[in-house]
Amino acid sequence: MKNISKEDYLSAIYKLRDEAGEIKPNIIAENLEISPAAVTDMLKKLSTDGFVQYKKYKGIKLTAKGERYAVHMIRKHRLWETFLFEVLKMPWEKIHSEAEKLEHSSSDELVDKLEEYLNYPKFDPHGYPIPDKNGSLPKHKPVIALSELRKNDKGTIARISDFKSELLVYAAKQGLSLGQKFTVKDKLDFDGSVIIKINTNEVSLSKKIASNIFIVMEE
Amino acid sequence: MKNISKEDYLSAIYKLRDEAGEIKPNIIAENLEISPAAVTDMLKKLSTDGFVQYKKYKGIKLTAKGERYAVHMIRKHRLWETFLFEVLKMPWEKIHSEAEKLEHSSSDELVDKLEEYLNYPKFDPHGYPIPDKNGSLPKHKPVIALSELRKNDKGTIARISDFKSELLVYAAKQGLSLGQKFTVKDKLDFDGSVIIKINTNEVSLSKKIASNIFIVMEE
DNA sequence: ATATATTTTTAAGTGAACTTAAATATTAAA
DNA sequence: TTTAATATTTAAGTTCACTTAAAAATATAT
Ligand SMILES: [Mn+2]
Ligand SMILES: [Mn+2]
Ligand SMILES: [Mn+2]
Ligand SMILES: [Mn+2]
């Protein structure tokens, strides 16, 4: 294939399915920051190429081939992120957009060597699982959005959405980092914001922010 | 800028100037493996953007701005090559084409970190000098093509053209590697081929091959 | 159920980087 | 110096990934 644009569509569709369930052209358009018309256009191409199943006005679904390709791209992305963060020590909030470009410019051979060099990491710096060469994801405990928790629930931060660097900067400033334990002190009915306690600090997070932070519940 | 194609034109023009002296559209076309018409097209754009000085049917020259940009791209290219070879241990003959893509997909910040991680290398794995952040090239002894030497001349291999992986594979197989010392045993008037002695081995190289191997003469 | 709003698709058009074929300049040879 | 060969440019057309505006389908609200 080797086509930046198509590759990003496939990753986006794959990721949106996990998050949003049913995938509609509009969501893809928003996600990729392009017009809905462009999405329709591309869906037709991806469909003729056998990467998605697409009937107009009906749903969008990756084919087995499309899914394989998407996972493959996600693998590249996350391995690059890990390299940039762990090895080059680039800032947490910059690695995503950098990897967004590198993923399209590196051969499988290169990425496999990178994986080896990084010693087969299982999660990227934002907590997302890294698919292996065969496309299998590492086993991990189920994560849920922090916004789903209720008062007095305890958990550990496992993942933070990486698509907006502003969120990452903000999260870091609030002391939210992967592996951090916390307790939900309160949740406001009014606007859905949550107050959590991290160590001795209390931090208040808007509903939108809380829904972009994923955690593992304490049993 | 951020435009793969334009970036490759600029590097090509810069490198061709060193090798070929006067730069003509045809040479660029050959080098980039595109039609001469495409070159004319692009030269107009690069000219309006102030990267080259170009009057039709007259010569082509990089402006100061164009030269800065070209050196900048070459820096990225050579640092990536060094990383791929030294750190990831990718094969010598594959790193060039890989770097050819990566150079367009990495920010300055990333490349600066890469340089730091590599501990400020001065030459890439094929022996080309790596420009520093300011665009200055490291000091180095003058290199000349092996094809220019005469019988009994002695030298050290300092650089091997990287644009054709076949040449690199062949060179390696013949025992030609950077830093290798040799003596010219003979040079045939007939076809310009040279016979050199490396350690105890005698190797015969065609004129074309010899002209792609650069050496430092022994004083 | 009908009207209204929203989503999706179609239509038409753009800019970038190419192509091939034809026209025009330049350079080299007779 | 006229002719022939070669190099370069122009012209016209293609593909890709977009755009905006309008049309059509679907979803929602009264
Ligand atoms: Mn990411
Ligand atoms: Mn991308
Ligand atoms: Mn190279
Ligand atoms: Mn390149």
Short mmCIF file of N, CA, C and O in Angstrom, two decimals, chain A residues 52-157:
data_model
loop_
_atom_site.label_atom_id
_atom_site.label_comp_id
_atom_site.label_asym_id
_atom_site.label_seq_id
_atom_site.Cartn_x
_atom_site.Cartn_y
_atom_site.Cartn_z
N VAL A 52 -12.17 -2.24 3.90
CA VAL A 52 -13.38 -2.06 4.71
C VAL A 52 -14.60 -2.59 3.97
O VAL A 52 -14.61 -2.69 2.75
N GLN A 53 -15.59 -2.91 4.77
CA GLN A 53 -16.87 -3.28 4.20
C GLN A 53 -17.70 -2.03 4.30
O GLN A 53 -17.83 -1.44 5.38
N TYR A 54 -18.26 -1.60 3.20
CA TYR A 54 -18.94 -0.31 3.22
C TYR A 54 -20.08 -0.30 2.21
O TYR A 54 -19.88 -0.58 1.02
N LYS A 55 -21.27 -0.01 2.72
CA LYS A 55 -22.46 0.19 1.87
C LYS A 55 -22.98 1.57 2.25
O LYS A 55 -23.14 1.87 3.43
N LYS A 56 -23.22 2.38 1.25
CA LYS A 56 -23.53 3.75 1.63
C LYS A 56 -24.76 3.89 2.52
O LYS A 56 -25.72 3.18 2.36
N TYR A 57 -24.62 4.79 3.45
CA TYR A 57 -25.61 5.05 4.51
C TYR A 57 -25.67 3.93 5.53
O TYR A 57 -26.33 4.03 6.54
N LYS A 58 -25.00 2.83 5.23
CA LYS A 58 -24.96 1.73 6.21
C LYS A 58 -23.62 1.81 6.96
O LYS A 58 -22.80 2.70 6.69
N GLY A 59 -23.42 0.92 7.86
CA GLY A 59 -22.23 0.98 8.71
C GLY A 59 -20.90 0.74 7.99
O GLY A 59 -20.84 0.39 6.82
N ILE A 60 -19.85 0.97 8.74
CA ILE A 60 -18.48 0.80 8.25
C ILE A 60 -17.81 -0.26 9.11
O ILE A 60 -17.87 -0.18 10.34
N LYS A 61 -17.17 -1.20 8.47
CA LYS A 61 -16.48 -2.25 9.24
C LYS A 61 -15.20 -2.65 8.54
O LYS A 61 -15.17 -2.78 7.32
N LEU A 62 -14.15 -2.81 9.32
CA LEU A 62 -12.90 -3.29 8.73
C LEU A 62 -13.07 -4.75 8.32
O LEU A 62 -13.69 -5.53 9.04
N THR A 63 -12.50 -5.11 7.19
CA THR A 63 -12.43 -6.53 6.83
C THR A 63 -11.27 -7.12 7.62
O THR A 63 -10.52 -6.40 8.29
N ALA A 64 -11.09 -8.44 7.51
CA ALA A 64 -9.96 -9.07 8.18
C ALA A 64 -8.66 -8.43 7.69
O ALA A 64 -7.77 -8.09 8.47
N LYS A 65 -8.59 -8.22 6.40
CA LYS A 65 -7.41 -7.59 5.79
C LYS A 65 -7.20 -6.18 6.34
O LYS A 65 -6.08 -5.80 6.71
N GLY A 66 -8.29 -5.43 6.43
CA GLY A 66 -8.20 -4.06 6.95
C GLY A 66 -7.76 -4.04 8.40
O GLY A 66 -6.95 -3.21 8.81
N GLU A 67 -8.28 -4.96 9.15
CA GLU A 67 -7.93 -5.03 10.57
C GLU A 67 -6.46 -5.39 10.74
O GLU A 67 -5.76 -4.79 11.56
N ARG A 68 -6.02 -6.34 9.97
CA ARG A 68 -4.60 -6.71 10.03
C ARG A 68 -3.72 -5.49 9.76
O ARG A 68 -2.76 -5.21 10.45
N TYR A 69 -4.10 -4.77 8.71
CA TYR A 69 -3.30 -3.62 8.34
C TYR A 69 -3.33 -2.55 9.43
O TYR A 69 -2.31 -1.95 9.77
N ALA A 70 -4.51 -2.33 9.99
CA ALA A 70 -4.64 -1.31 11.04
C ALA A 70 -3.78 -1.64 12.25
O ALA A 70 -3.05 -0.78 12.77
N VAL A 71 -3.85 -2.88 12.68
CA VAL A 71 -3.08 -3.30 13.85
C VAL A 71 -1.58 -3.13 13.59
O VAL A 71 -0.82 -2.70 14.44
N HIS A 72 -1.22 -3.45 12.38
CA HIS A 72 0.13 -3.31 11.92
C HIS A 72 0.62 -1.86 12.03
O HIS A 72 1.73 -1.56 12.49
N MET A 73 -0.22 -0.93 11.66
CA MET A 73 0.12 0.49 11.75
C MET A 73 0.19 0.94 13.21
O MET A 73 1.05 1.73 13.59
N ILE A 74 -0.73 0.44 13.98
CA ILE A 74 -0.76 0.81 15.40
C ILE A 74 0.49 0.31 16.10
O ILE A 74 1.07 0.98 16.95
N ARG A 75 0.90 -0.87 15.71
CA ARG A 75 2.15 -1.42 16.25
C ARG A 75 3.32 -0.47 15.96
O ARG A 75 4.09 -0.10 16.84
N LYS A 76 3.42 -0.06 14.71
CA LYS A 76 4.50 0.86 14.34
C LYS A 76 4.43 2.14 15.16
O LYS A 76 5.42 2.61 15.70
N HIS A 77 3.24 2.68 15.22
CA HIS A 77 3.05 3.92 15.96
C HIS A 77 3.52 3.79 17.41
O HIS A 77 4.29 4.62 17.90
N ARG A 78 3.08 2.77 18.07
CA ARG A 78 3.37 2.64 19.50
C ARG A 78 4.83 2.29 19.78
O ARG A 78 5.38 2.69 20.81
N LEU A 79 5.43 1.56 18.87
CA LEU A 79 6.85 1.27 19.06
C LEU A 79 7.67 2.54 18.87
O LEU A 79 8.60 2.81 19.62
N TRP A 80 7.31 3.34 17.89
CA TRP A 80 8.01 4.61 17.70
C TRP A 80 7.84 5.51 18.93
O TRP A 80 8.80 6.11 19.41
N GLU A 81 6.63 5.59 19.42
CA GLU A 81 6.40 6.41 20.62
C GLU A 81 7.30 5.96 21.76
O GLU A 81 7.90 6.77 22.46
N THR A 82 7.36 4.66 21.94
CA THR A 82 8.18 4.13 23.02
C THR A 82 9.64 4.50 22.83
O THR A 82 10.32 4.93 23.77
N PHE A 83 10.10 4.35 21.62
CA PHE A 83 11.49 4.73 21.33
C PHE A 83 11.74 6.21 21.62
O PHE A 83 12.72 6.57 22.28
N LEU A 84 10.87 7.05 21.13
CA LEU A 84 11.06 8.49 21.29
C LEU A 84 11.09 8.88 22.77
O LEU A 84 11.87 9.73 23.19
N PHE A 85 10.24 8.23 23.53
CA PHE A 85 10.15 8.57 24.94
C PHE A 85 11.25 7.93 25.78
O PHE A 85 11.96 8.61 26.52
N GLU A 86 11.41 6.63 25.62
CA GLU A 86 12.36 5.89 26.47
C GLU A 86 13.81 6.13 26.08
O GLU A 86 14.68 6.23 26.93
N VAL A 87 14.04 6.15 24.80
CA VAL A 87 15.43 6.23 24.36
C VAL A 87 15.86 7.68 24.12
O VAL A 87 16.87 8.12 24.65
N LEU A 88 15.08 8.40 23.32
CA LEU A 88 15.50 9.78 23.04
C LEU A 88 15.05 10.79 24.09
O LEU A 88 15.46 11.94 24.04
N LYS A 89 14.22 10.35 25.01
CA LYS A 89 13.76 11.24 26.08
C LYS A 89 13.02 12.46 25.55
O LYS A 89 13.16 13.58 26.08
N MET A 90 12.24 12.26 24.53
CA MET A 90 11.43 13.37 24.06
C MET A 90 10.25 13.57 25.00
O MET A 90 9.81 12.64 25.67
N PRO A 91 9.71 14.80 25.03
CA PRO A 91 8.61 15.07 25.95
C PRO A 91 7.38 14.21 25.65
O PRO A 91 7.02 13.99 24.49
N TRP A 92 6.76 13.78 26.71
CA TRP A 92 5.59 12.92 26.69
C TRP A 92 4.52 13.39 25.71
O TRP A 92 3.92 12.59 24.99
N GLU A 93 4.29 14.69 25.67
CA GLU A 93 3.18 15.20 24.87
C GLU A 93 3.54 15.40 23.40
O GLU A 93 2.69 15.73 22.59
N LYS A 94 4.80 15.20 23.06
CA LYS A 94 5.18 15.42 21.66
C LYS A 94 5.33 14.14 20.87
O LYS A 94 5.36 14.17 19.64
N ILE A 95 5.48 13.04 21.56
CA ILE A 95 5.80 11.80 20.86
C ILE A 95 4.68 11.28 19.96
O ILE A 95 4.94 10.68 18.93
N HIS A 96 3.44 11.56 20.34
CA HIS A 96 2.35 11.05 19.52
C HIS A 96 2.37 11.62 18.11
O HIS A 96 2.31 10.89 17.13
N SER A 97 2.46 12.95 18.01
CA SER A 97 2.41 13.54 16.67
C SER A 97 3.65 13.17 15.86
O SER A 97 3.59 13.03 14.64
N GLU A 98 4.75 12.99 16.54
CA GLU A 98 5.97 12.58 15.84
C GLU A 98 5.79 11.15 15.28
O GLU A 98 6.09 10.89 14.12
N ALA A 99 5.26 10.28 16.11
CA ALA A 99 5.04 8.89 15.69
C ALA A 99 4.00 8.82 14.58
O ALA A 99 4.04 7.93 13.72
N GLU A 100 3.09 9.76 14.60
CA GLU A 100 2.05 9.82 13.57
C GLU A 100 2.65 9.94 12.17
O GLU A 100 2.06 9.48 11.19
N LYS A 101 3.83 10.53 12.08
CA LYS A 101 4.52 10.63 10.79
C LYS A 101 5.45 9.44 10.56
O LYS A 101 5.46 8.85 9.48
N LEU A 102 6.21 9.10 11.58
CA LEU A 102 7.20 8.02 11.42
C LEU A 102 6.56 6.69 11.04
O LEU A 102 7.13 5.92 10.26
N GLU A 103 5.39 6.44 11.57
CA GLU A 103 4.71 5.17 11.30
C GLU A 103 4.55 4.88 9.80
O GLU A 103 4.50 3.72 9.39
N HIS A 104 4.50 5.93 9.01
CA HIS A 104 4.30 5.74 7.56
C HIS A 104 5.62 5.66 6.78
O HIS A 104 5.61 5.49 5.57
N SER A 105 6.70 5.86 7.48
CA SER A 105 7.99 5.98 6.79
C SER A 105 9.00 4.95 7.26
O SER A 105 10.19 5.20 7.19
N SER A 106 8.52 3.84 7.76
CA SER A 106 9.47 2.85 8.25
C SER A 106 9.04 1.45 7.82
O SER A 106 7.88 1.09 7.93
N SER A 107 9.98 0.70 7.34
CA SER A 107 9.71 -0.66 6.87
C SER A 107 9.41 -1.58 8.05
O SER A 107 9.73 -1.27 9.20
N ASP A 108 8.84 -2.71 7.74
CA ASP A 108 8.59 -3.71 8.78
C ASP A 108 9.90 -4.15 9.42
O ASP A 108 9.98 -4.34 10.63
N GLU A 109 10.90 -4.31 8.57
CA GLU A 109 12.19 -4.75 9.09
C GLU A 109 12.71 -3.77 10.13
O GLU A 109 13.17 -4.17 11.21
N LEU A 110 12.63 -2.50 9.81
CA LEU A 110 13.09 -1.48 10.76
C LEU A 110 12.32 -1.55 12.06
O LEU A 110 12.91 -1.54 13.16
N VAL A 111 11.03 -1.66 11.97
CA VAL A 111 10.21 -1.66 13.18
C VAL A 111 10.46 -2.91 14.02
O VAL A 111 10.47 -2.85 15.25
N ASP A 112 10.71 -4.02 13.35
CA ASP A 112 11.03 -5.23 14.11
C ASP A 112 12.35 -5.08 14.87
O ASP A 112 12.48 -5.51 16.01
N LYS A 113 13.31 -4.45 14.23
CA LYS A 113 14.60 -4.21 14.90
C LYS A 113 14.42 -3.26 16.08
O LYS A 113 15.05 -3.38 17.12
N LEU A 114 13.56 -2.29 15.85
CA LEU A 114 13.28 -1.31 16.90
C LEU A 114 12.68 -2.02 18.12
O LEU A 114 13.09 -1.80 19.26
N GLU A 115 11.73 -2.89 17.84
CA GLU A 115 11.08 -3.63 18.91
C GLU A 115 12.12 -4.44 19.70
O GLU A 115 12.09 -4.48 20.93
N GLU A 116 13.01 -5.08 18.97
CA GLU A 116 14.04 -5.88 19.60
C GLU A 116 14.92 -4.98 20.48
O GLU A 116 15.21 -5.29 21.63
N TYR A 117 15.32 -3.84 19.90
CA TYR A 117 16.18 -2.92 20.64
C TYR A 117 15.51 -2.44 21.92
O TYR A 117 16.16 -2.24 22.94
N LEU A 118 14.20 -2.24 21.84
CA LEU A 118 13.46 -1.75 23.01
C LEU A 118 13.13 -2.89 23.98
O LEU A 118 12.50 -2.66 25.01
N ASN A 119 13.54 -4.08 23.61
CA ASN A 119 13.31 -5.27 24.42
C ASN A 119 11.83 -5.64 24.56
O ASN A 119 11.33 -5.88 25.64
N TYR A 120 11.14 -5.61 23.43
CA TYR A 120 9.75 -6.07 23.35
C TYR A 120 8.83 -5.45 24.40
O TYR A 120 8.24 -6.15 25.23
N PRO A 121 8.68 -4.15 24.34
CA PRO A 121 7.79 -3.48 25.30
C PRO A 121 6.34 -3.90 25.08
O PRO A 121 5.95 -4.21 23.95
N LYS A 122 5.56 -3.90 26.13
CA LYS A 122 4.15 -4.33 26.03
C LYS A 122 3.18 -3.15 25.97
O LYS A 122 2.06 -3.29 25.48
N PHE A 123 3.61 -2.01 26.52
CA PHE A 123 2.73 -0.84 26.51
C PHE A 123 3.50 0.39 26.09
O PHE A 123 4.70 0.50 26.38
N ASP A 124 2.83 1.30 25.42
CA ASP A 124 3.51 2.53 25.00
C ASP A 124 3.47 3.54 26.14
O ASP A 124 2.86 3.28 27.19
N PRO A 125 4.13 4.69 25.98
CA PRO A 125 4.24 5.62 27.12
C PRO A 125 2.92 6.23 27.59
O PRO A 125 2.88 6.89 28.61
N HIS A 126 1.85 6.03 26.82
CA HIS A 126 0.55 6.53 27.28
C HIS A 126 -0.32 5.41 27.81
O HIS A 126 -1.47 5.62 28.17
N GLY A 127 0.26 4.21 27.84
CA GLY A 127 -0.46 3.08 28.41
C GLY A 127 -1.23 2.22 27.42
O GLY A 127 -1.98 1.33 27.83
N TYR A 128 -1.04 2.47 26.14
CA TYR A 128 -1.73 1.65 25.14
C TYR A 128 -0.92 0.38 24.87
O TYR A 128 0.31 0.43 24.82
N PRO A 129 -1.61 -0.73 24.66
CA PRO A 129 -0.92 -2.00 24.42
C PRO A 129 -0.27 -2.02 23.04
O PRO A 129 -0.82 -1.47 22.08
N ILE A 130 0.88 -2.63 22.93
CA ILE A 130 1.61 -2.70 21.67
C ILE A 130 1.43 -4.09 21.04
O ILE A 130 1.82 -5.08 21.64
N PRO A 131 0.83 -4.15 19.86
CA PRO A 131 0.65 -5.46 19.20
C PRO A 131 2.01 -6.05 18.85
O PRO A 131 2.94 -5.33 18.51
N ASP A 132 2.12 -7.38 18.93
CA ASP A 132 3.37 -8.00 18.52
C ASP A 132 3.38 -8.22 17.00
O ASP A 132 2.45 -7.83 16.30
N LYS A 133 4.42 -8.86 16.54
CA LYS A 133 4.59 -9.08 15.10
C LYS A 133 3.40 -9.77 14.44
O LYS A 133 3.10 -9.54 13.27
N ASN A 134 2.75 -10.64 15.21
CA ASN A 134 1.60 -11.35 14.66
C ASN A 134 0.29 -10.60 14.84
O ASN A 134 -0.77 -11.09 14.48
N GLY A 135 0.37 -9.45 15.44
CA GLY A 135 -0.83 -8.66 15.63
C GLY A 135 -1.57 -8.96 16.93
O GLY A 135 -2.66 -8.44 17.15
N SER A 136 -0.97 -9.76 17.79
CA SER A 136 -1.65 -10.05 19.07
C SER A 136 -1.32 -8.99 20.10
O SER A 136 -0.17 -8.56 20.21
N LEU A 137 -2.32 -8.62 20.85
CA LEU A 137 -2.13 -7.63 21.91
C LEU A 137 -1.74 -8.33 23.20
O LEU A 137 -2.18 -9.45 23.45
N PRO A 138 -0.92 -7.69 24.01
CA PRO A 138 -0.55 -8.29 25.29
C PRO A 138 -1.77 -8.42 26.19
O PRO A 138 -2.68 -7.59 26.12
N LYS A 139 -1.77 -9.42 27.00
CA LYS A 139 -2.83 -9.58 28.01
C LYS A 139 -2.76 -8.41 28.97
O LYS A 139 -1.69 -8.00 29.38
N HIS A 140 -3.92 -7.89 29.32
CA HIS A 140 -3.91 -6.86 30.36
C HIS A 140 -5.28 -6.75 31.02
O HIS A 140 -6.30 -7.09 30.44
N LYS A 141 -5.27 -6.29 32.26
CA LYS A 141 -6.52 -6.12 33.00
C LYS A 141 -7.41 -5.12 32.28
O LYS A 141 -6.93 -4.19 31.65
N PRO A 142 -8.74 -5.29 32.39
CA PRO A 142 -9.64 -4.36 31.70
C PRO A 142 -9.52 -2.95 32.24
O PRO A 142 -9.40 -2.74 33.45
N VAL A 143 -9.54 -1.99 31.34
CA VAL A 143 -9.48 -0.59 31.78
C VAL A 143 -10.83 0.07 31.53
O VAL A 143 -11.53 -0.28 30.59
N ILE A 144 -11.19 1.00 32.40
CA ILE A 144 -12.41 1.78 32.18
C ILE A 144 -12.10 3.25 32.37
O ILE A 144 -11.11 3.61 33.00
N ALA A 145 -12.96 4.09 31.83
CA ALA A 145 -12.73 5.53 31.95
C ALA A 145 -12.92 5.97 33.40
O ALA A 145 -13.81 5.47 34.09
N LEU A 146 -12.10 6.88 33.82
CA LEU A 146 -12.19 7.41 35.18
C LEU A 146 -13.56 8.03 35.42
O LEU A 146 -14.09 8.01 36.54
N SER A 147 -14.16 8.53 34.37
CA SER A 147 -15.48 9.16 34.49
C SER A 147 -16.58 8.16 34.88
O SER A 147 -17.67 8.56 35.29
N GLU A 148 -16.30 6.88 34.76
CA GLU A 148 -17.30 5.85 35.10
C GLU A 148 -17.30 5.50 36.58
O GLU A 148 -18.20 4.82 37.05
N LEU A 149 -16.26 5.91 37.28
CA LEU A 149 -16.15 5.52 38.69
C LEU A 149 -17.13 6.29 39.59
O LEU A 149 -17.63 7.35 39.21
N ARG A 150 -17.34 5.73 40.77
CA ARG A 150 -18.20 6.40 41.74
C ARG A 150 -17.40 6.72 43.00
O ARG A 150 -16.29 6.20 43.17
N LYS A 151 -17.99 7.51 43.81
CA LYS A 151 -17.37 7.92 45.05
C LYS A 151 -16.79 6.73 45.81
O LYS A 151 -17.41 5.68 45.88
N ASN A 152 -15.57 6.94 46.32
CA ASN A 152 -14.86 5.94 47.13
C ASN A 152 -14.22 4.80 46.33
O ASN A 152 -13.52 3.97 46.91
N ASP A 153 -14.46 4.76 45.02
CA ASP A 153 -13.77 3.76 44.21
C ASP A 153 -12.28 4.07 44.22
O ASP A 153 -11.87 5.23 44.27
N LYS A 154 -11.49 2.99 44.19
CA LYS A 154 -10.04 3.16 44.14
C LYS A 154 -9.51 2.56 42.85
O LYS A 154 -10.07 1.57 42.34
N GLY A 155 -8.45 3.13 42.34
CA GLY A 155 -7.91 2.57 41.10
C GLY A 155 -6.49 3.03 40.83
O GLY A 155 -5.89 3.77 41.61
N THR A 156 -5.99 2.57 39.71
CA THR A 156 -4.64 2.93 39.27
C THR A 156 -4.73 3.46 37.85
O THR A 156 -5.43 2.87 37.01
N ILE A 157 -4.05 4.53 37.58
CA ILE A 157 -4.08 5.09 36.23
C ILE A 157 -3.31 4.18 35.28
O ILE A 157 -2.16 3.83 35.54
#
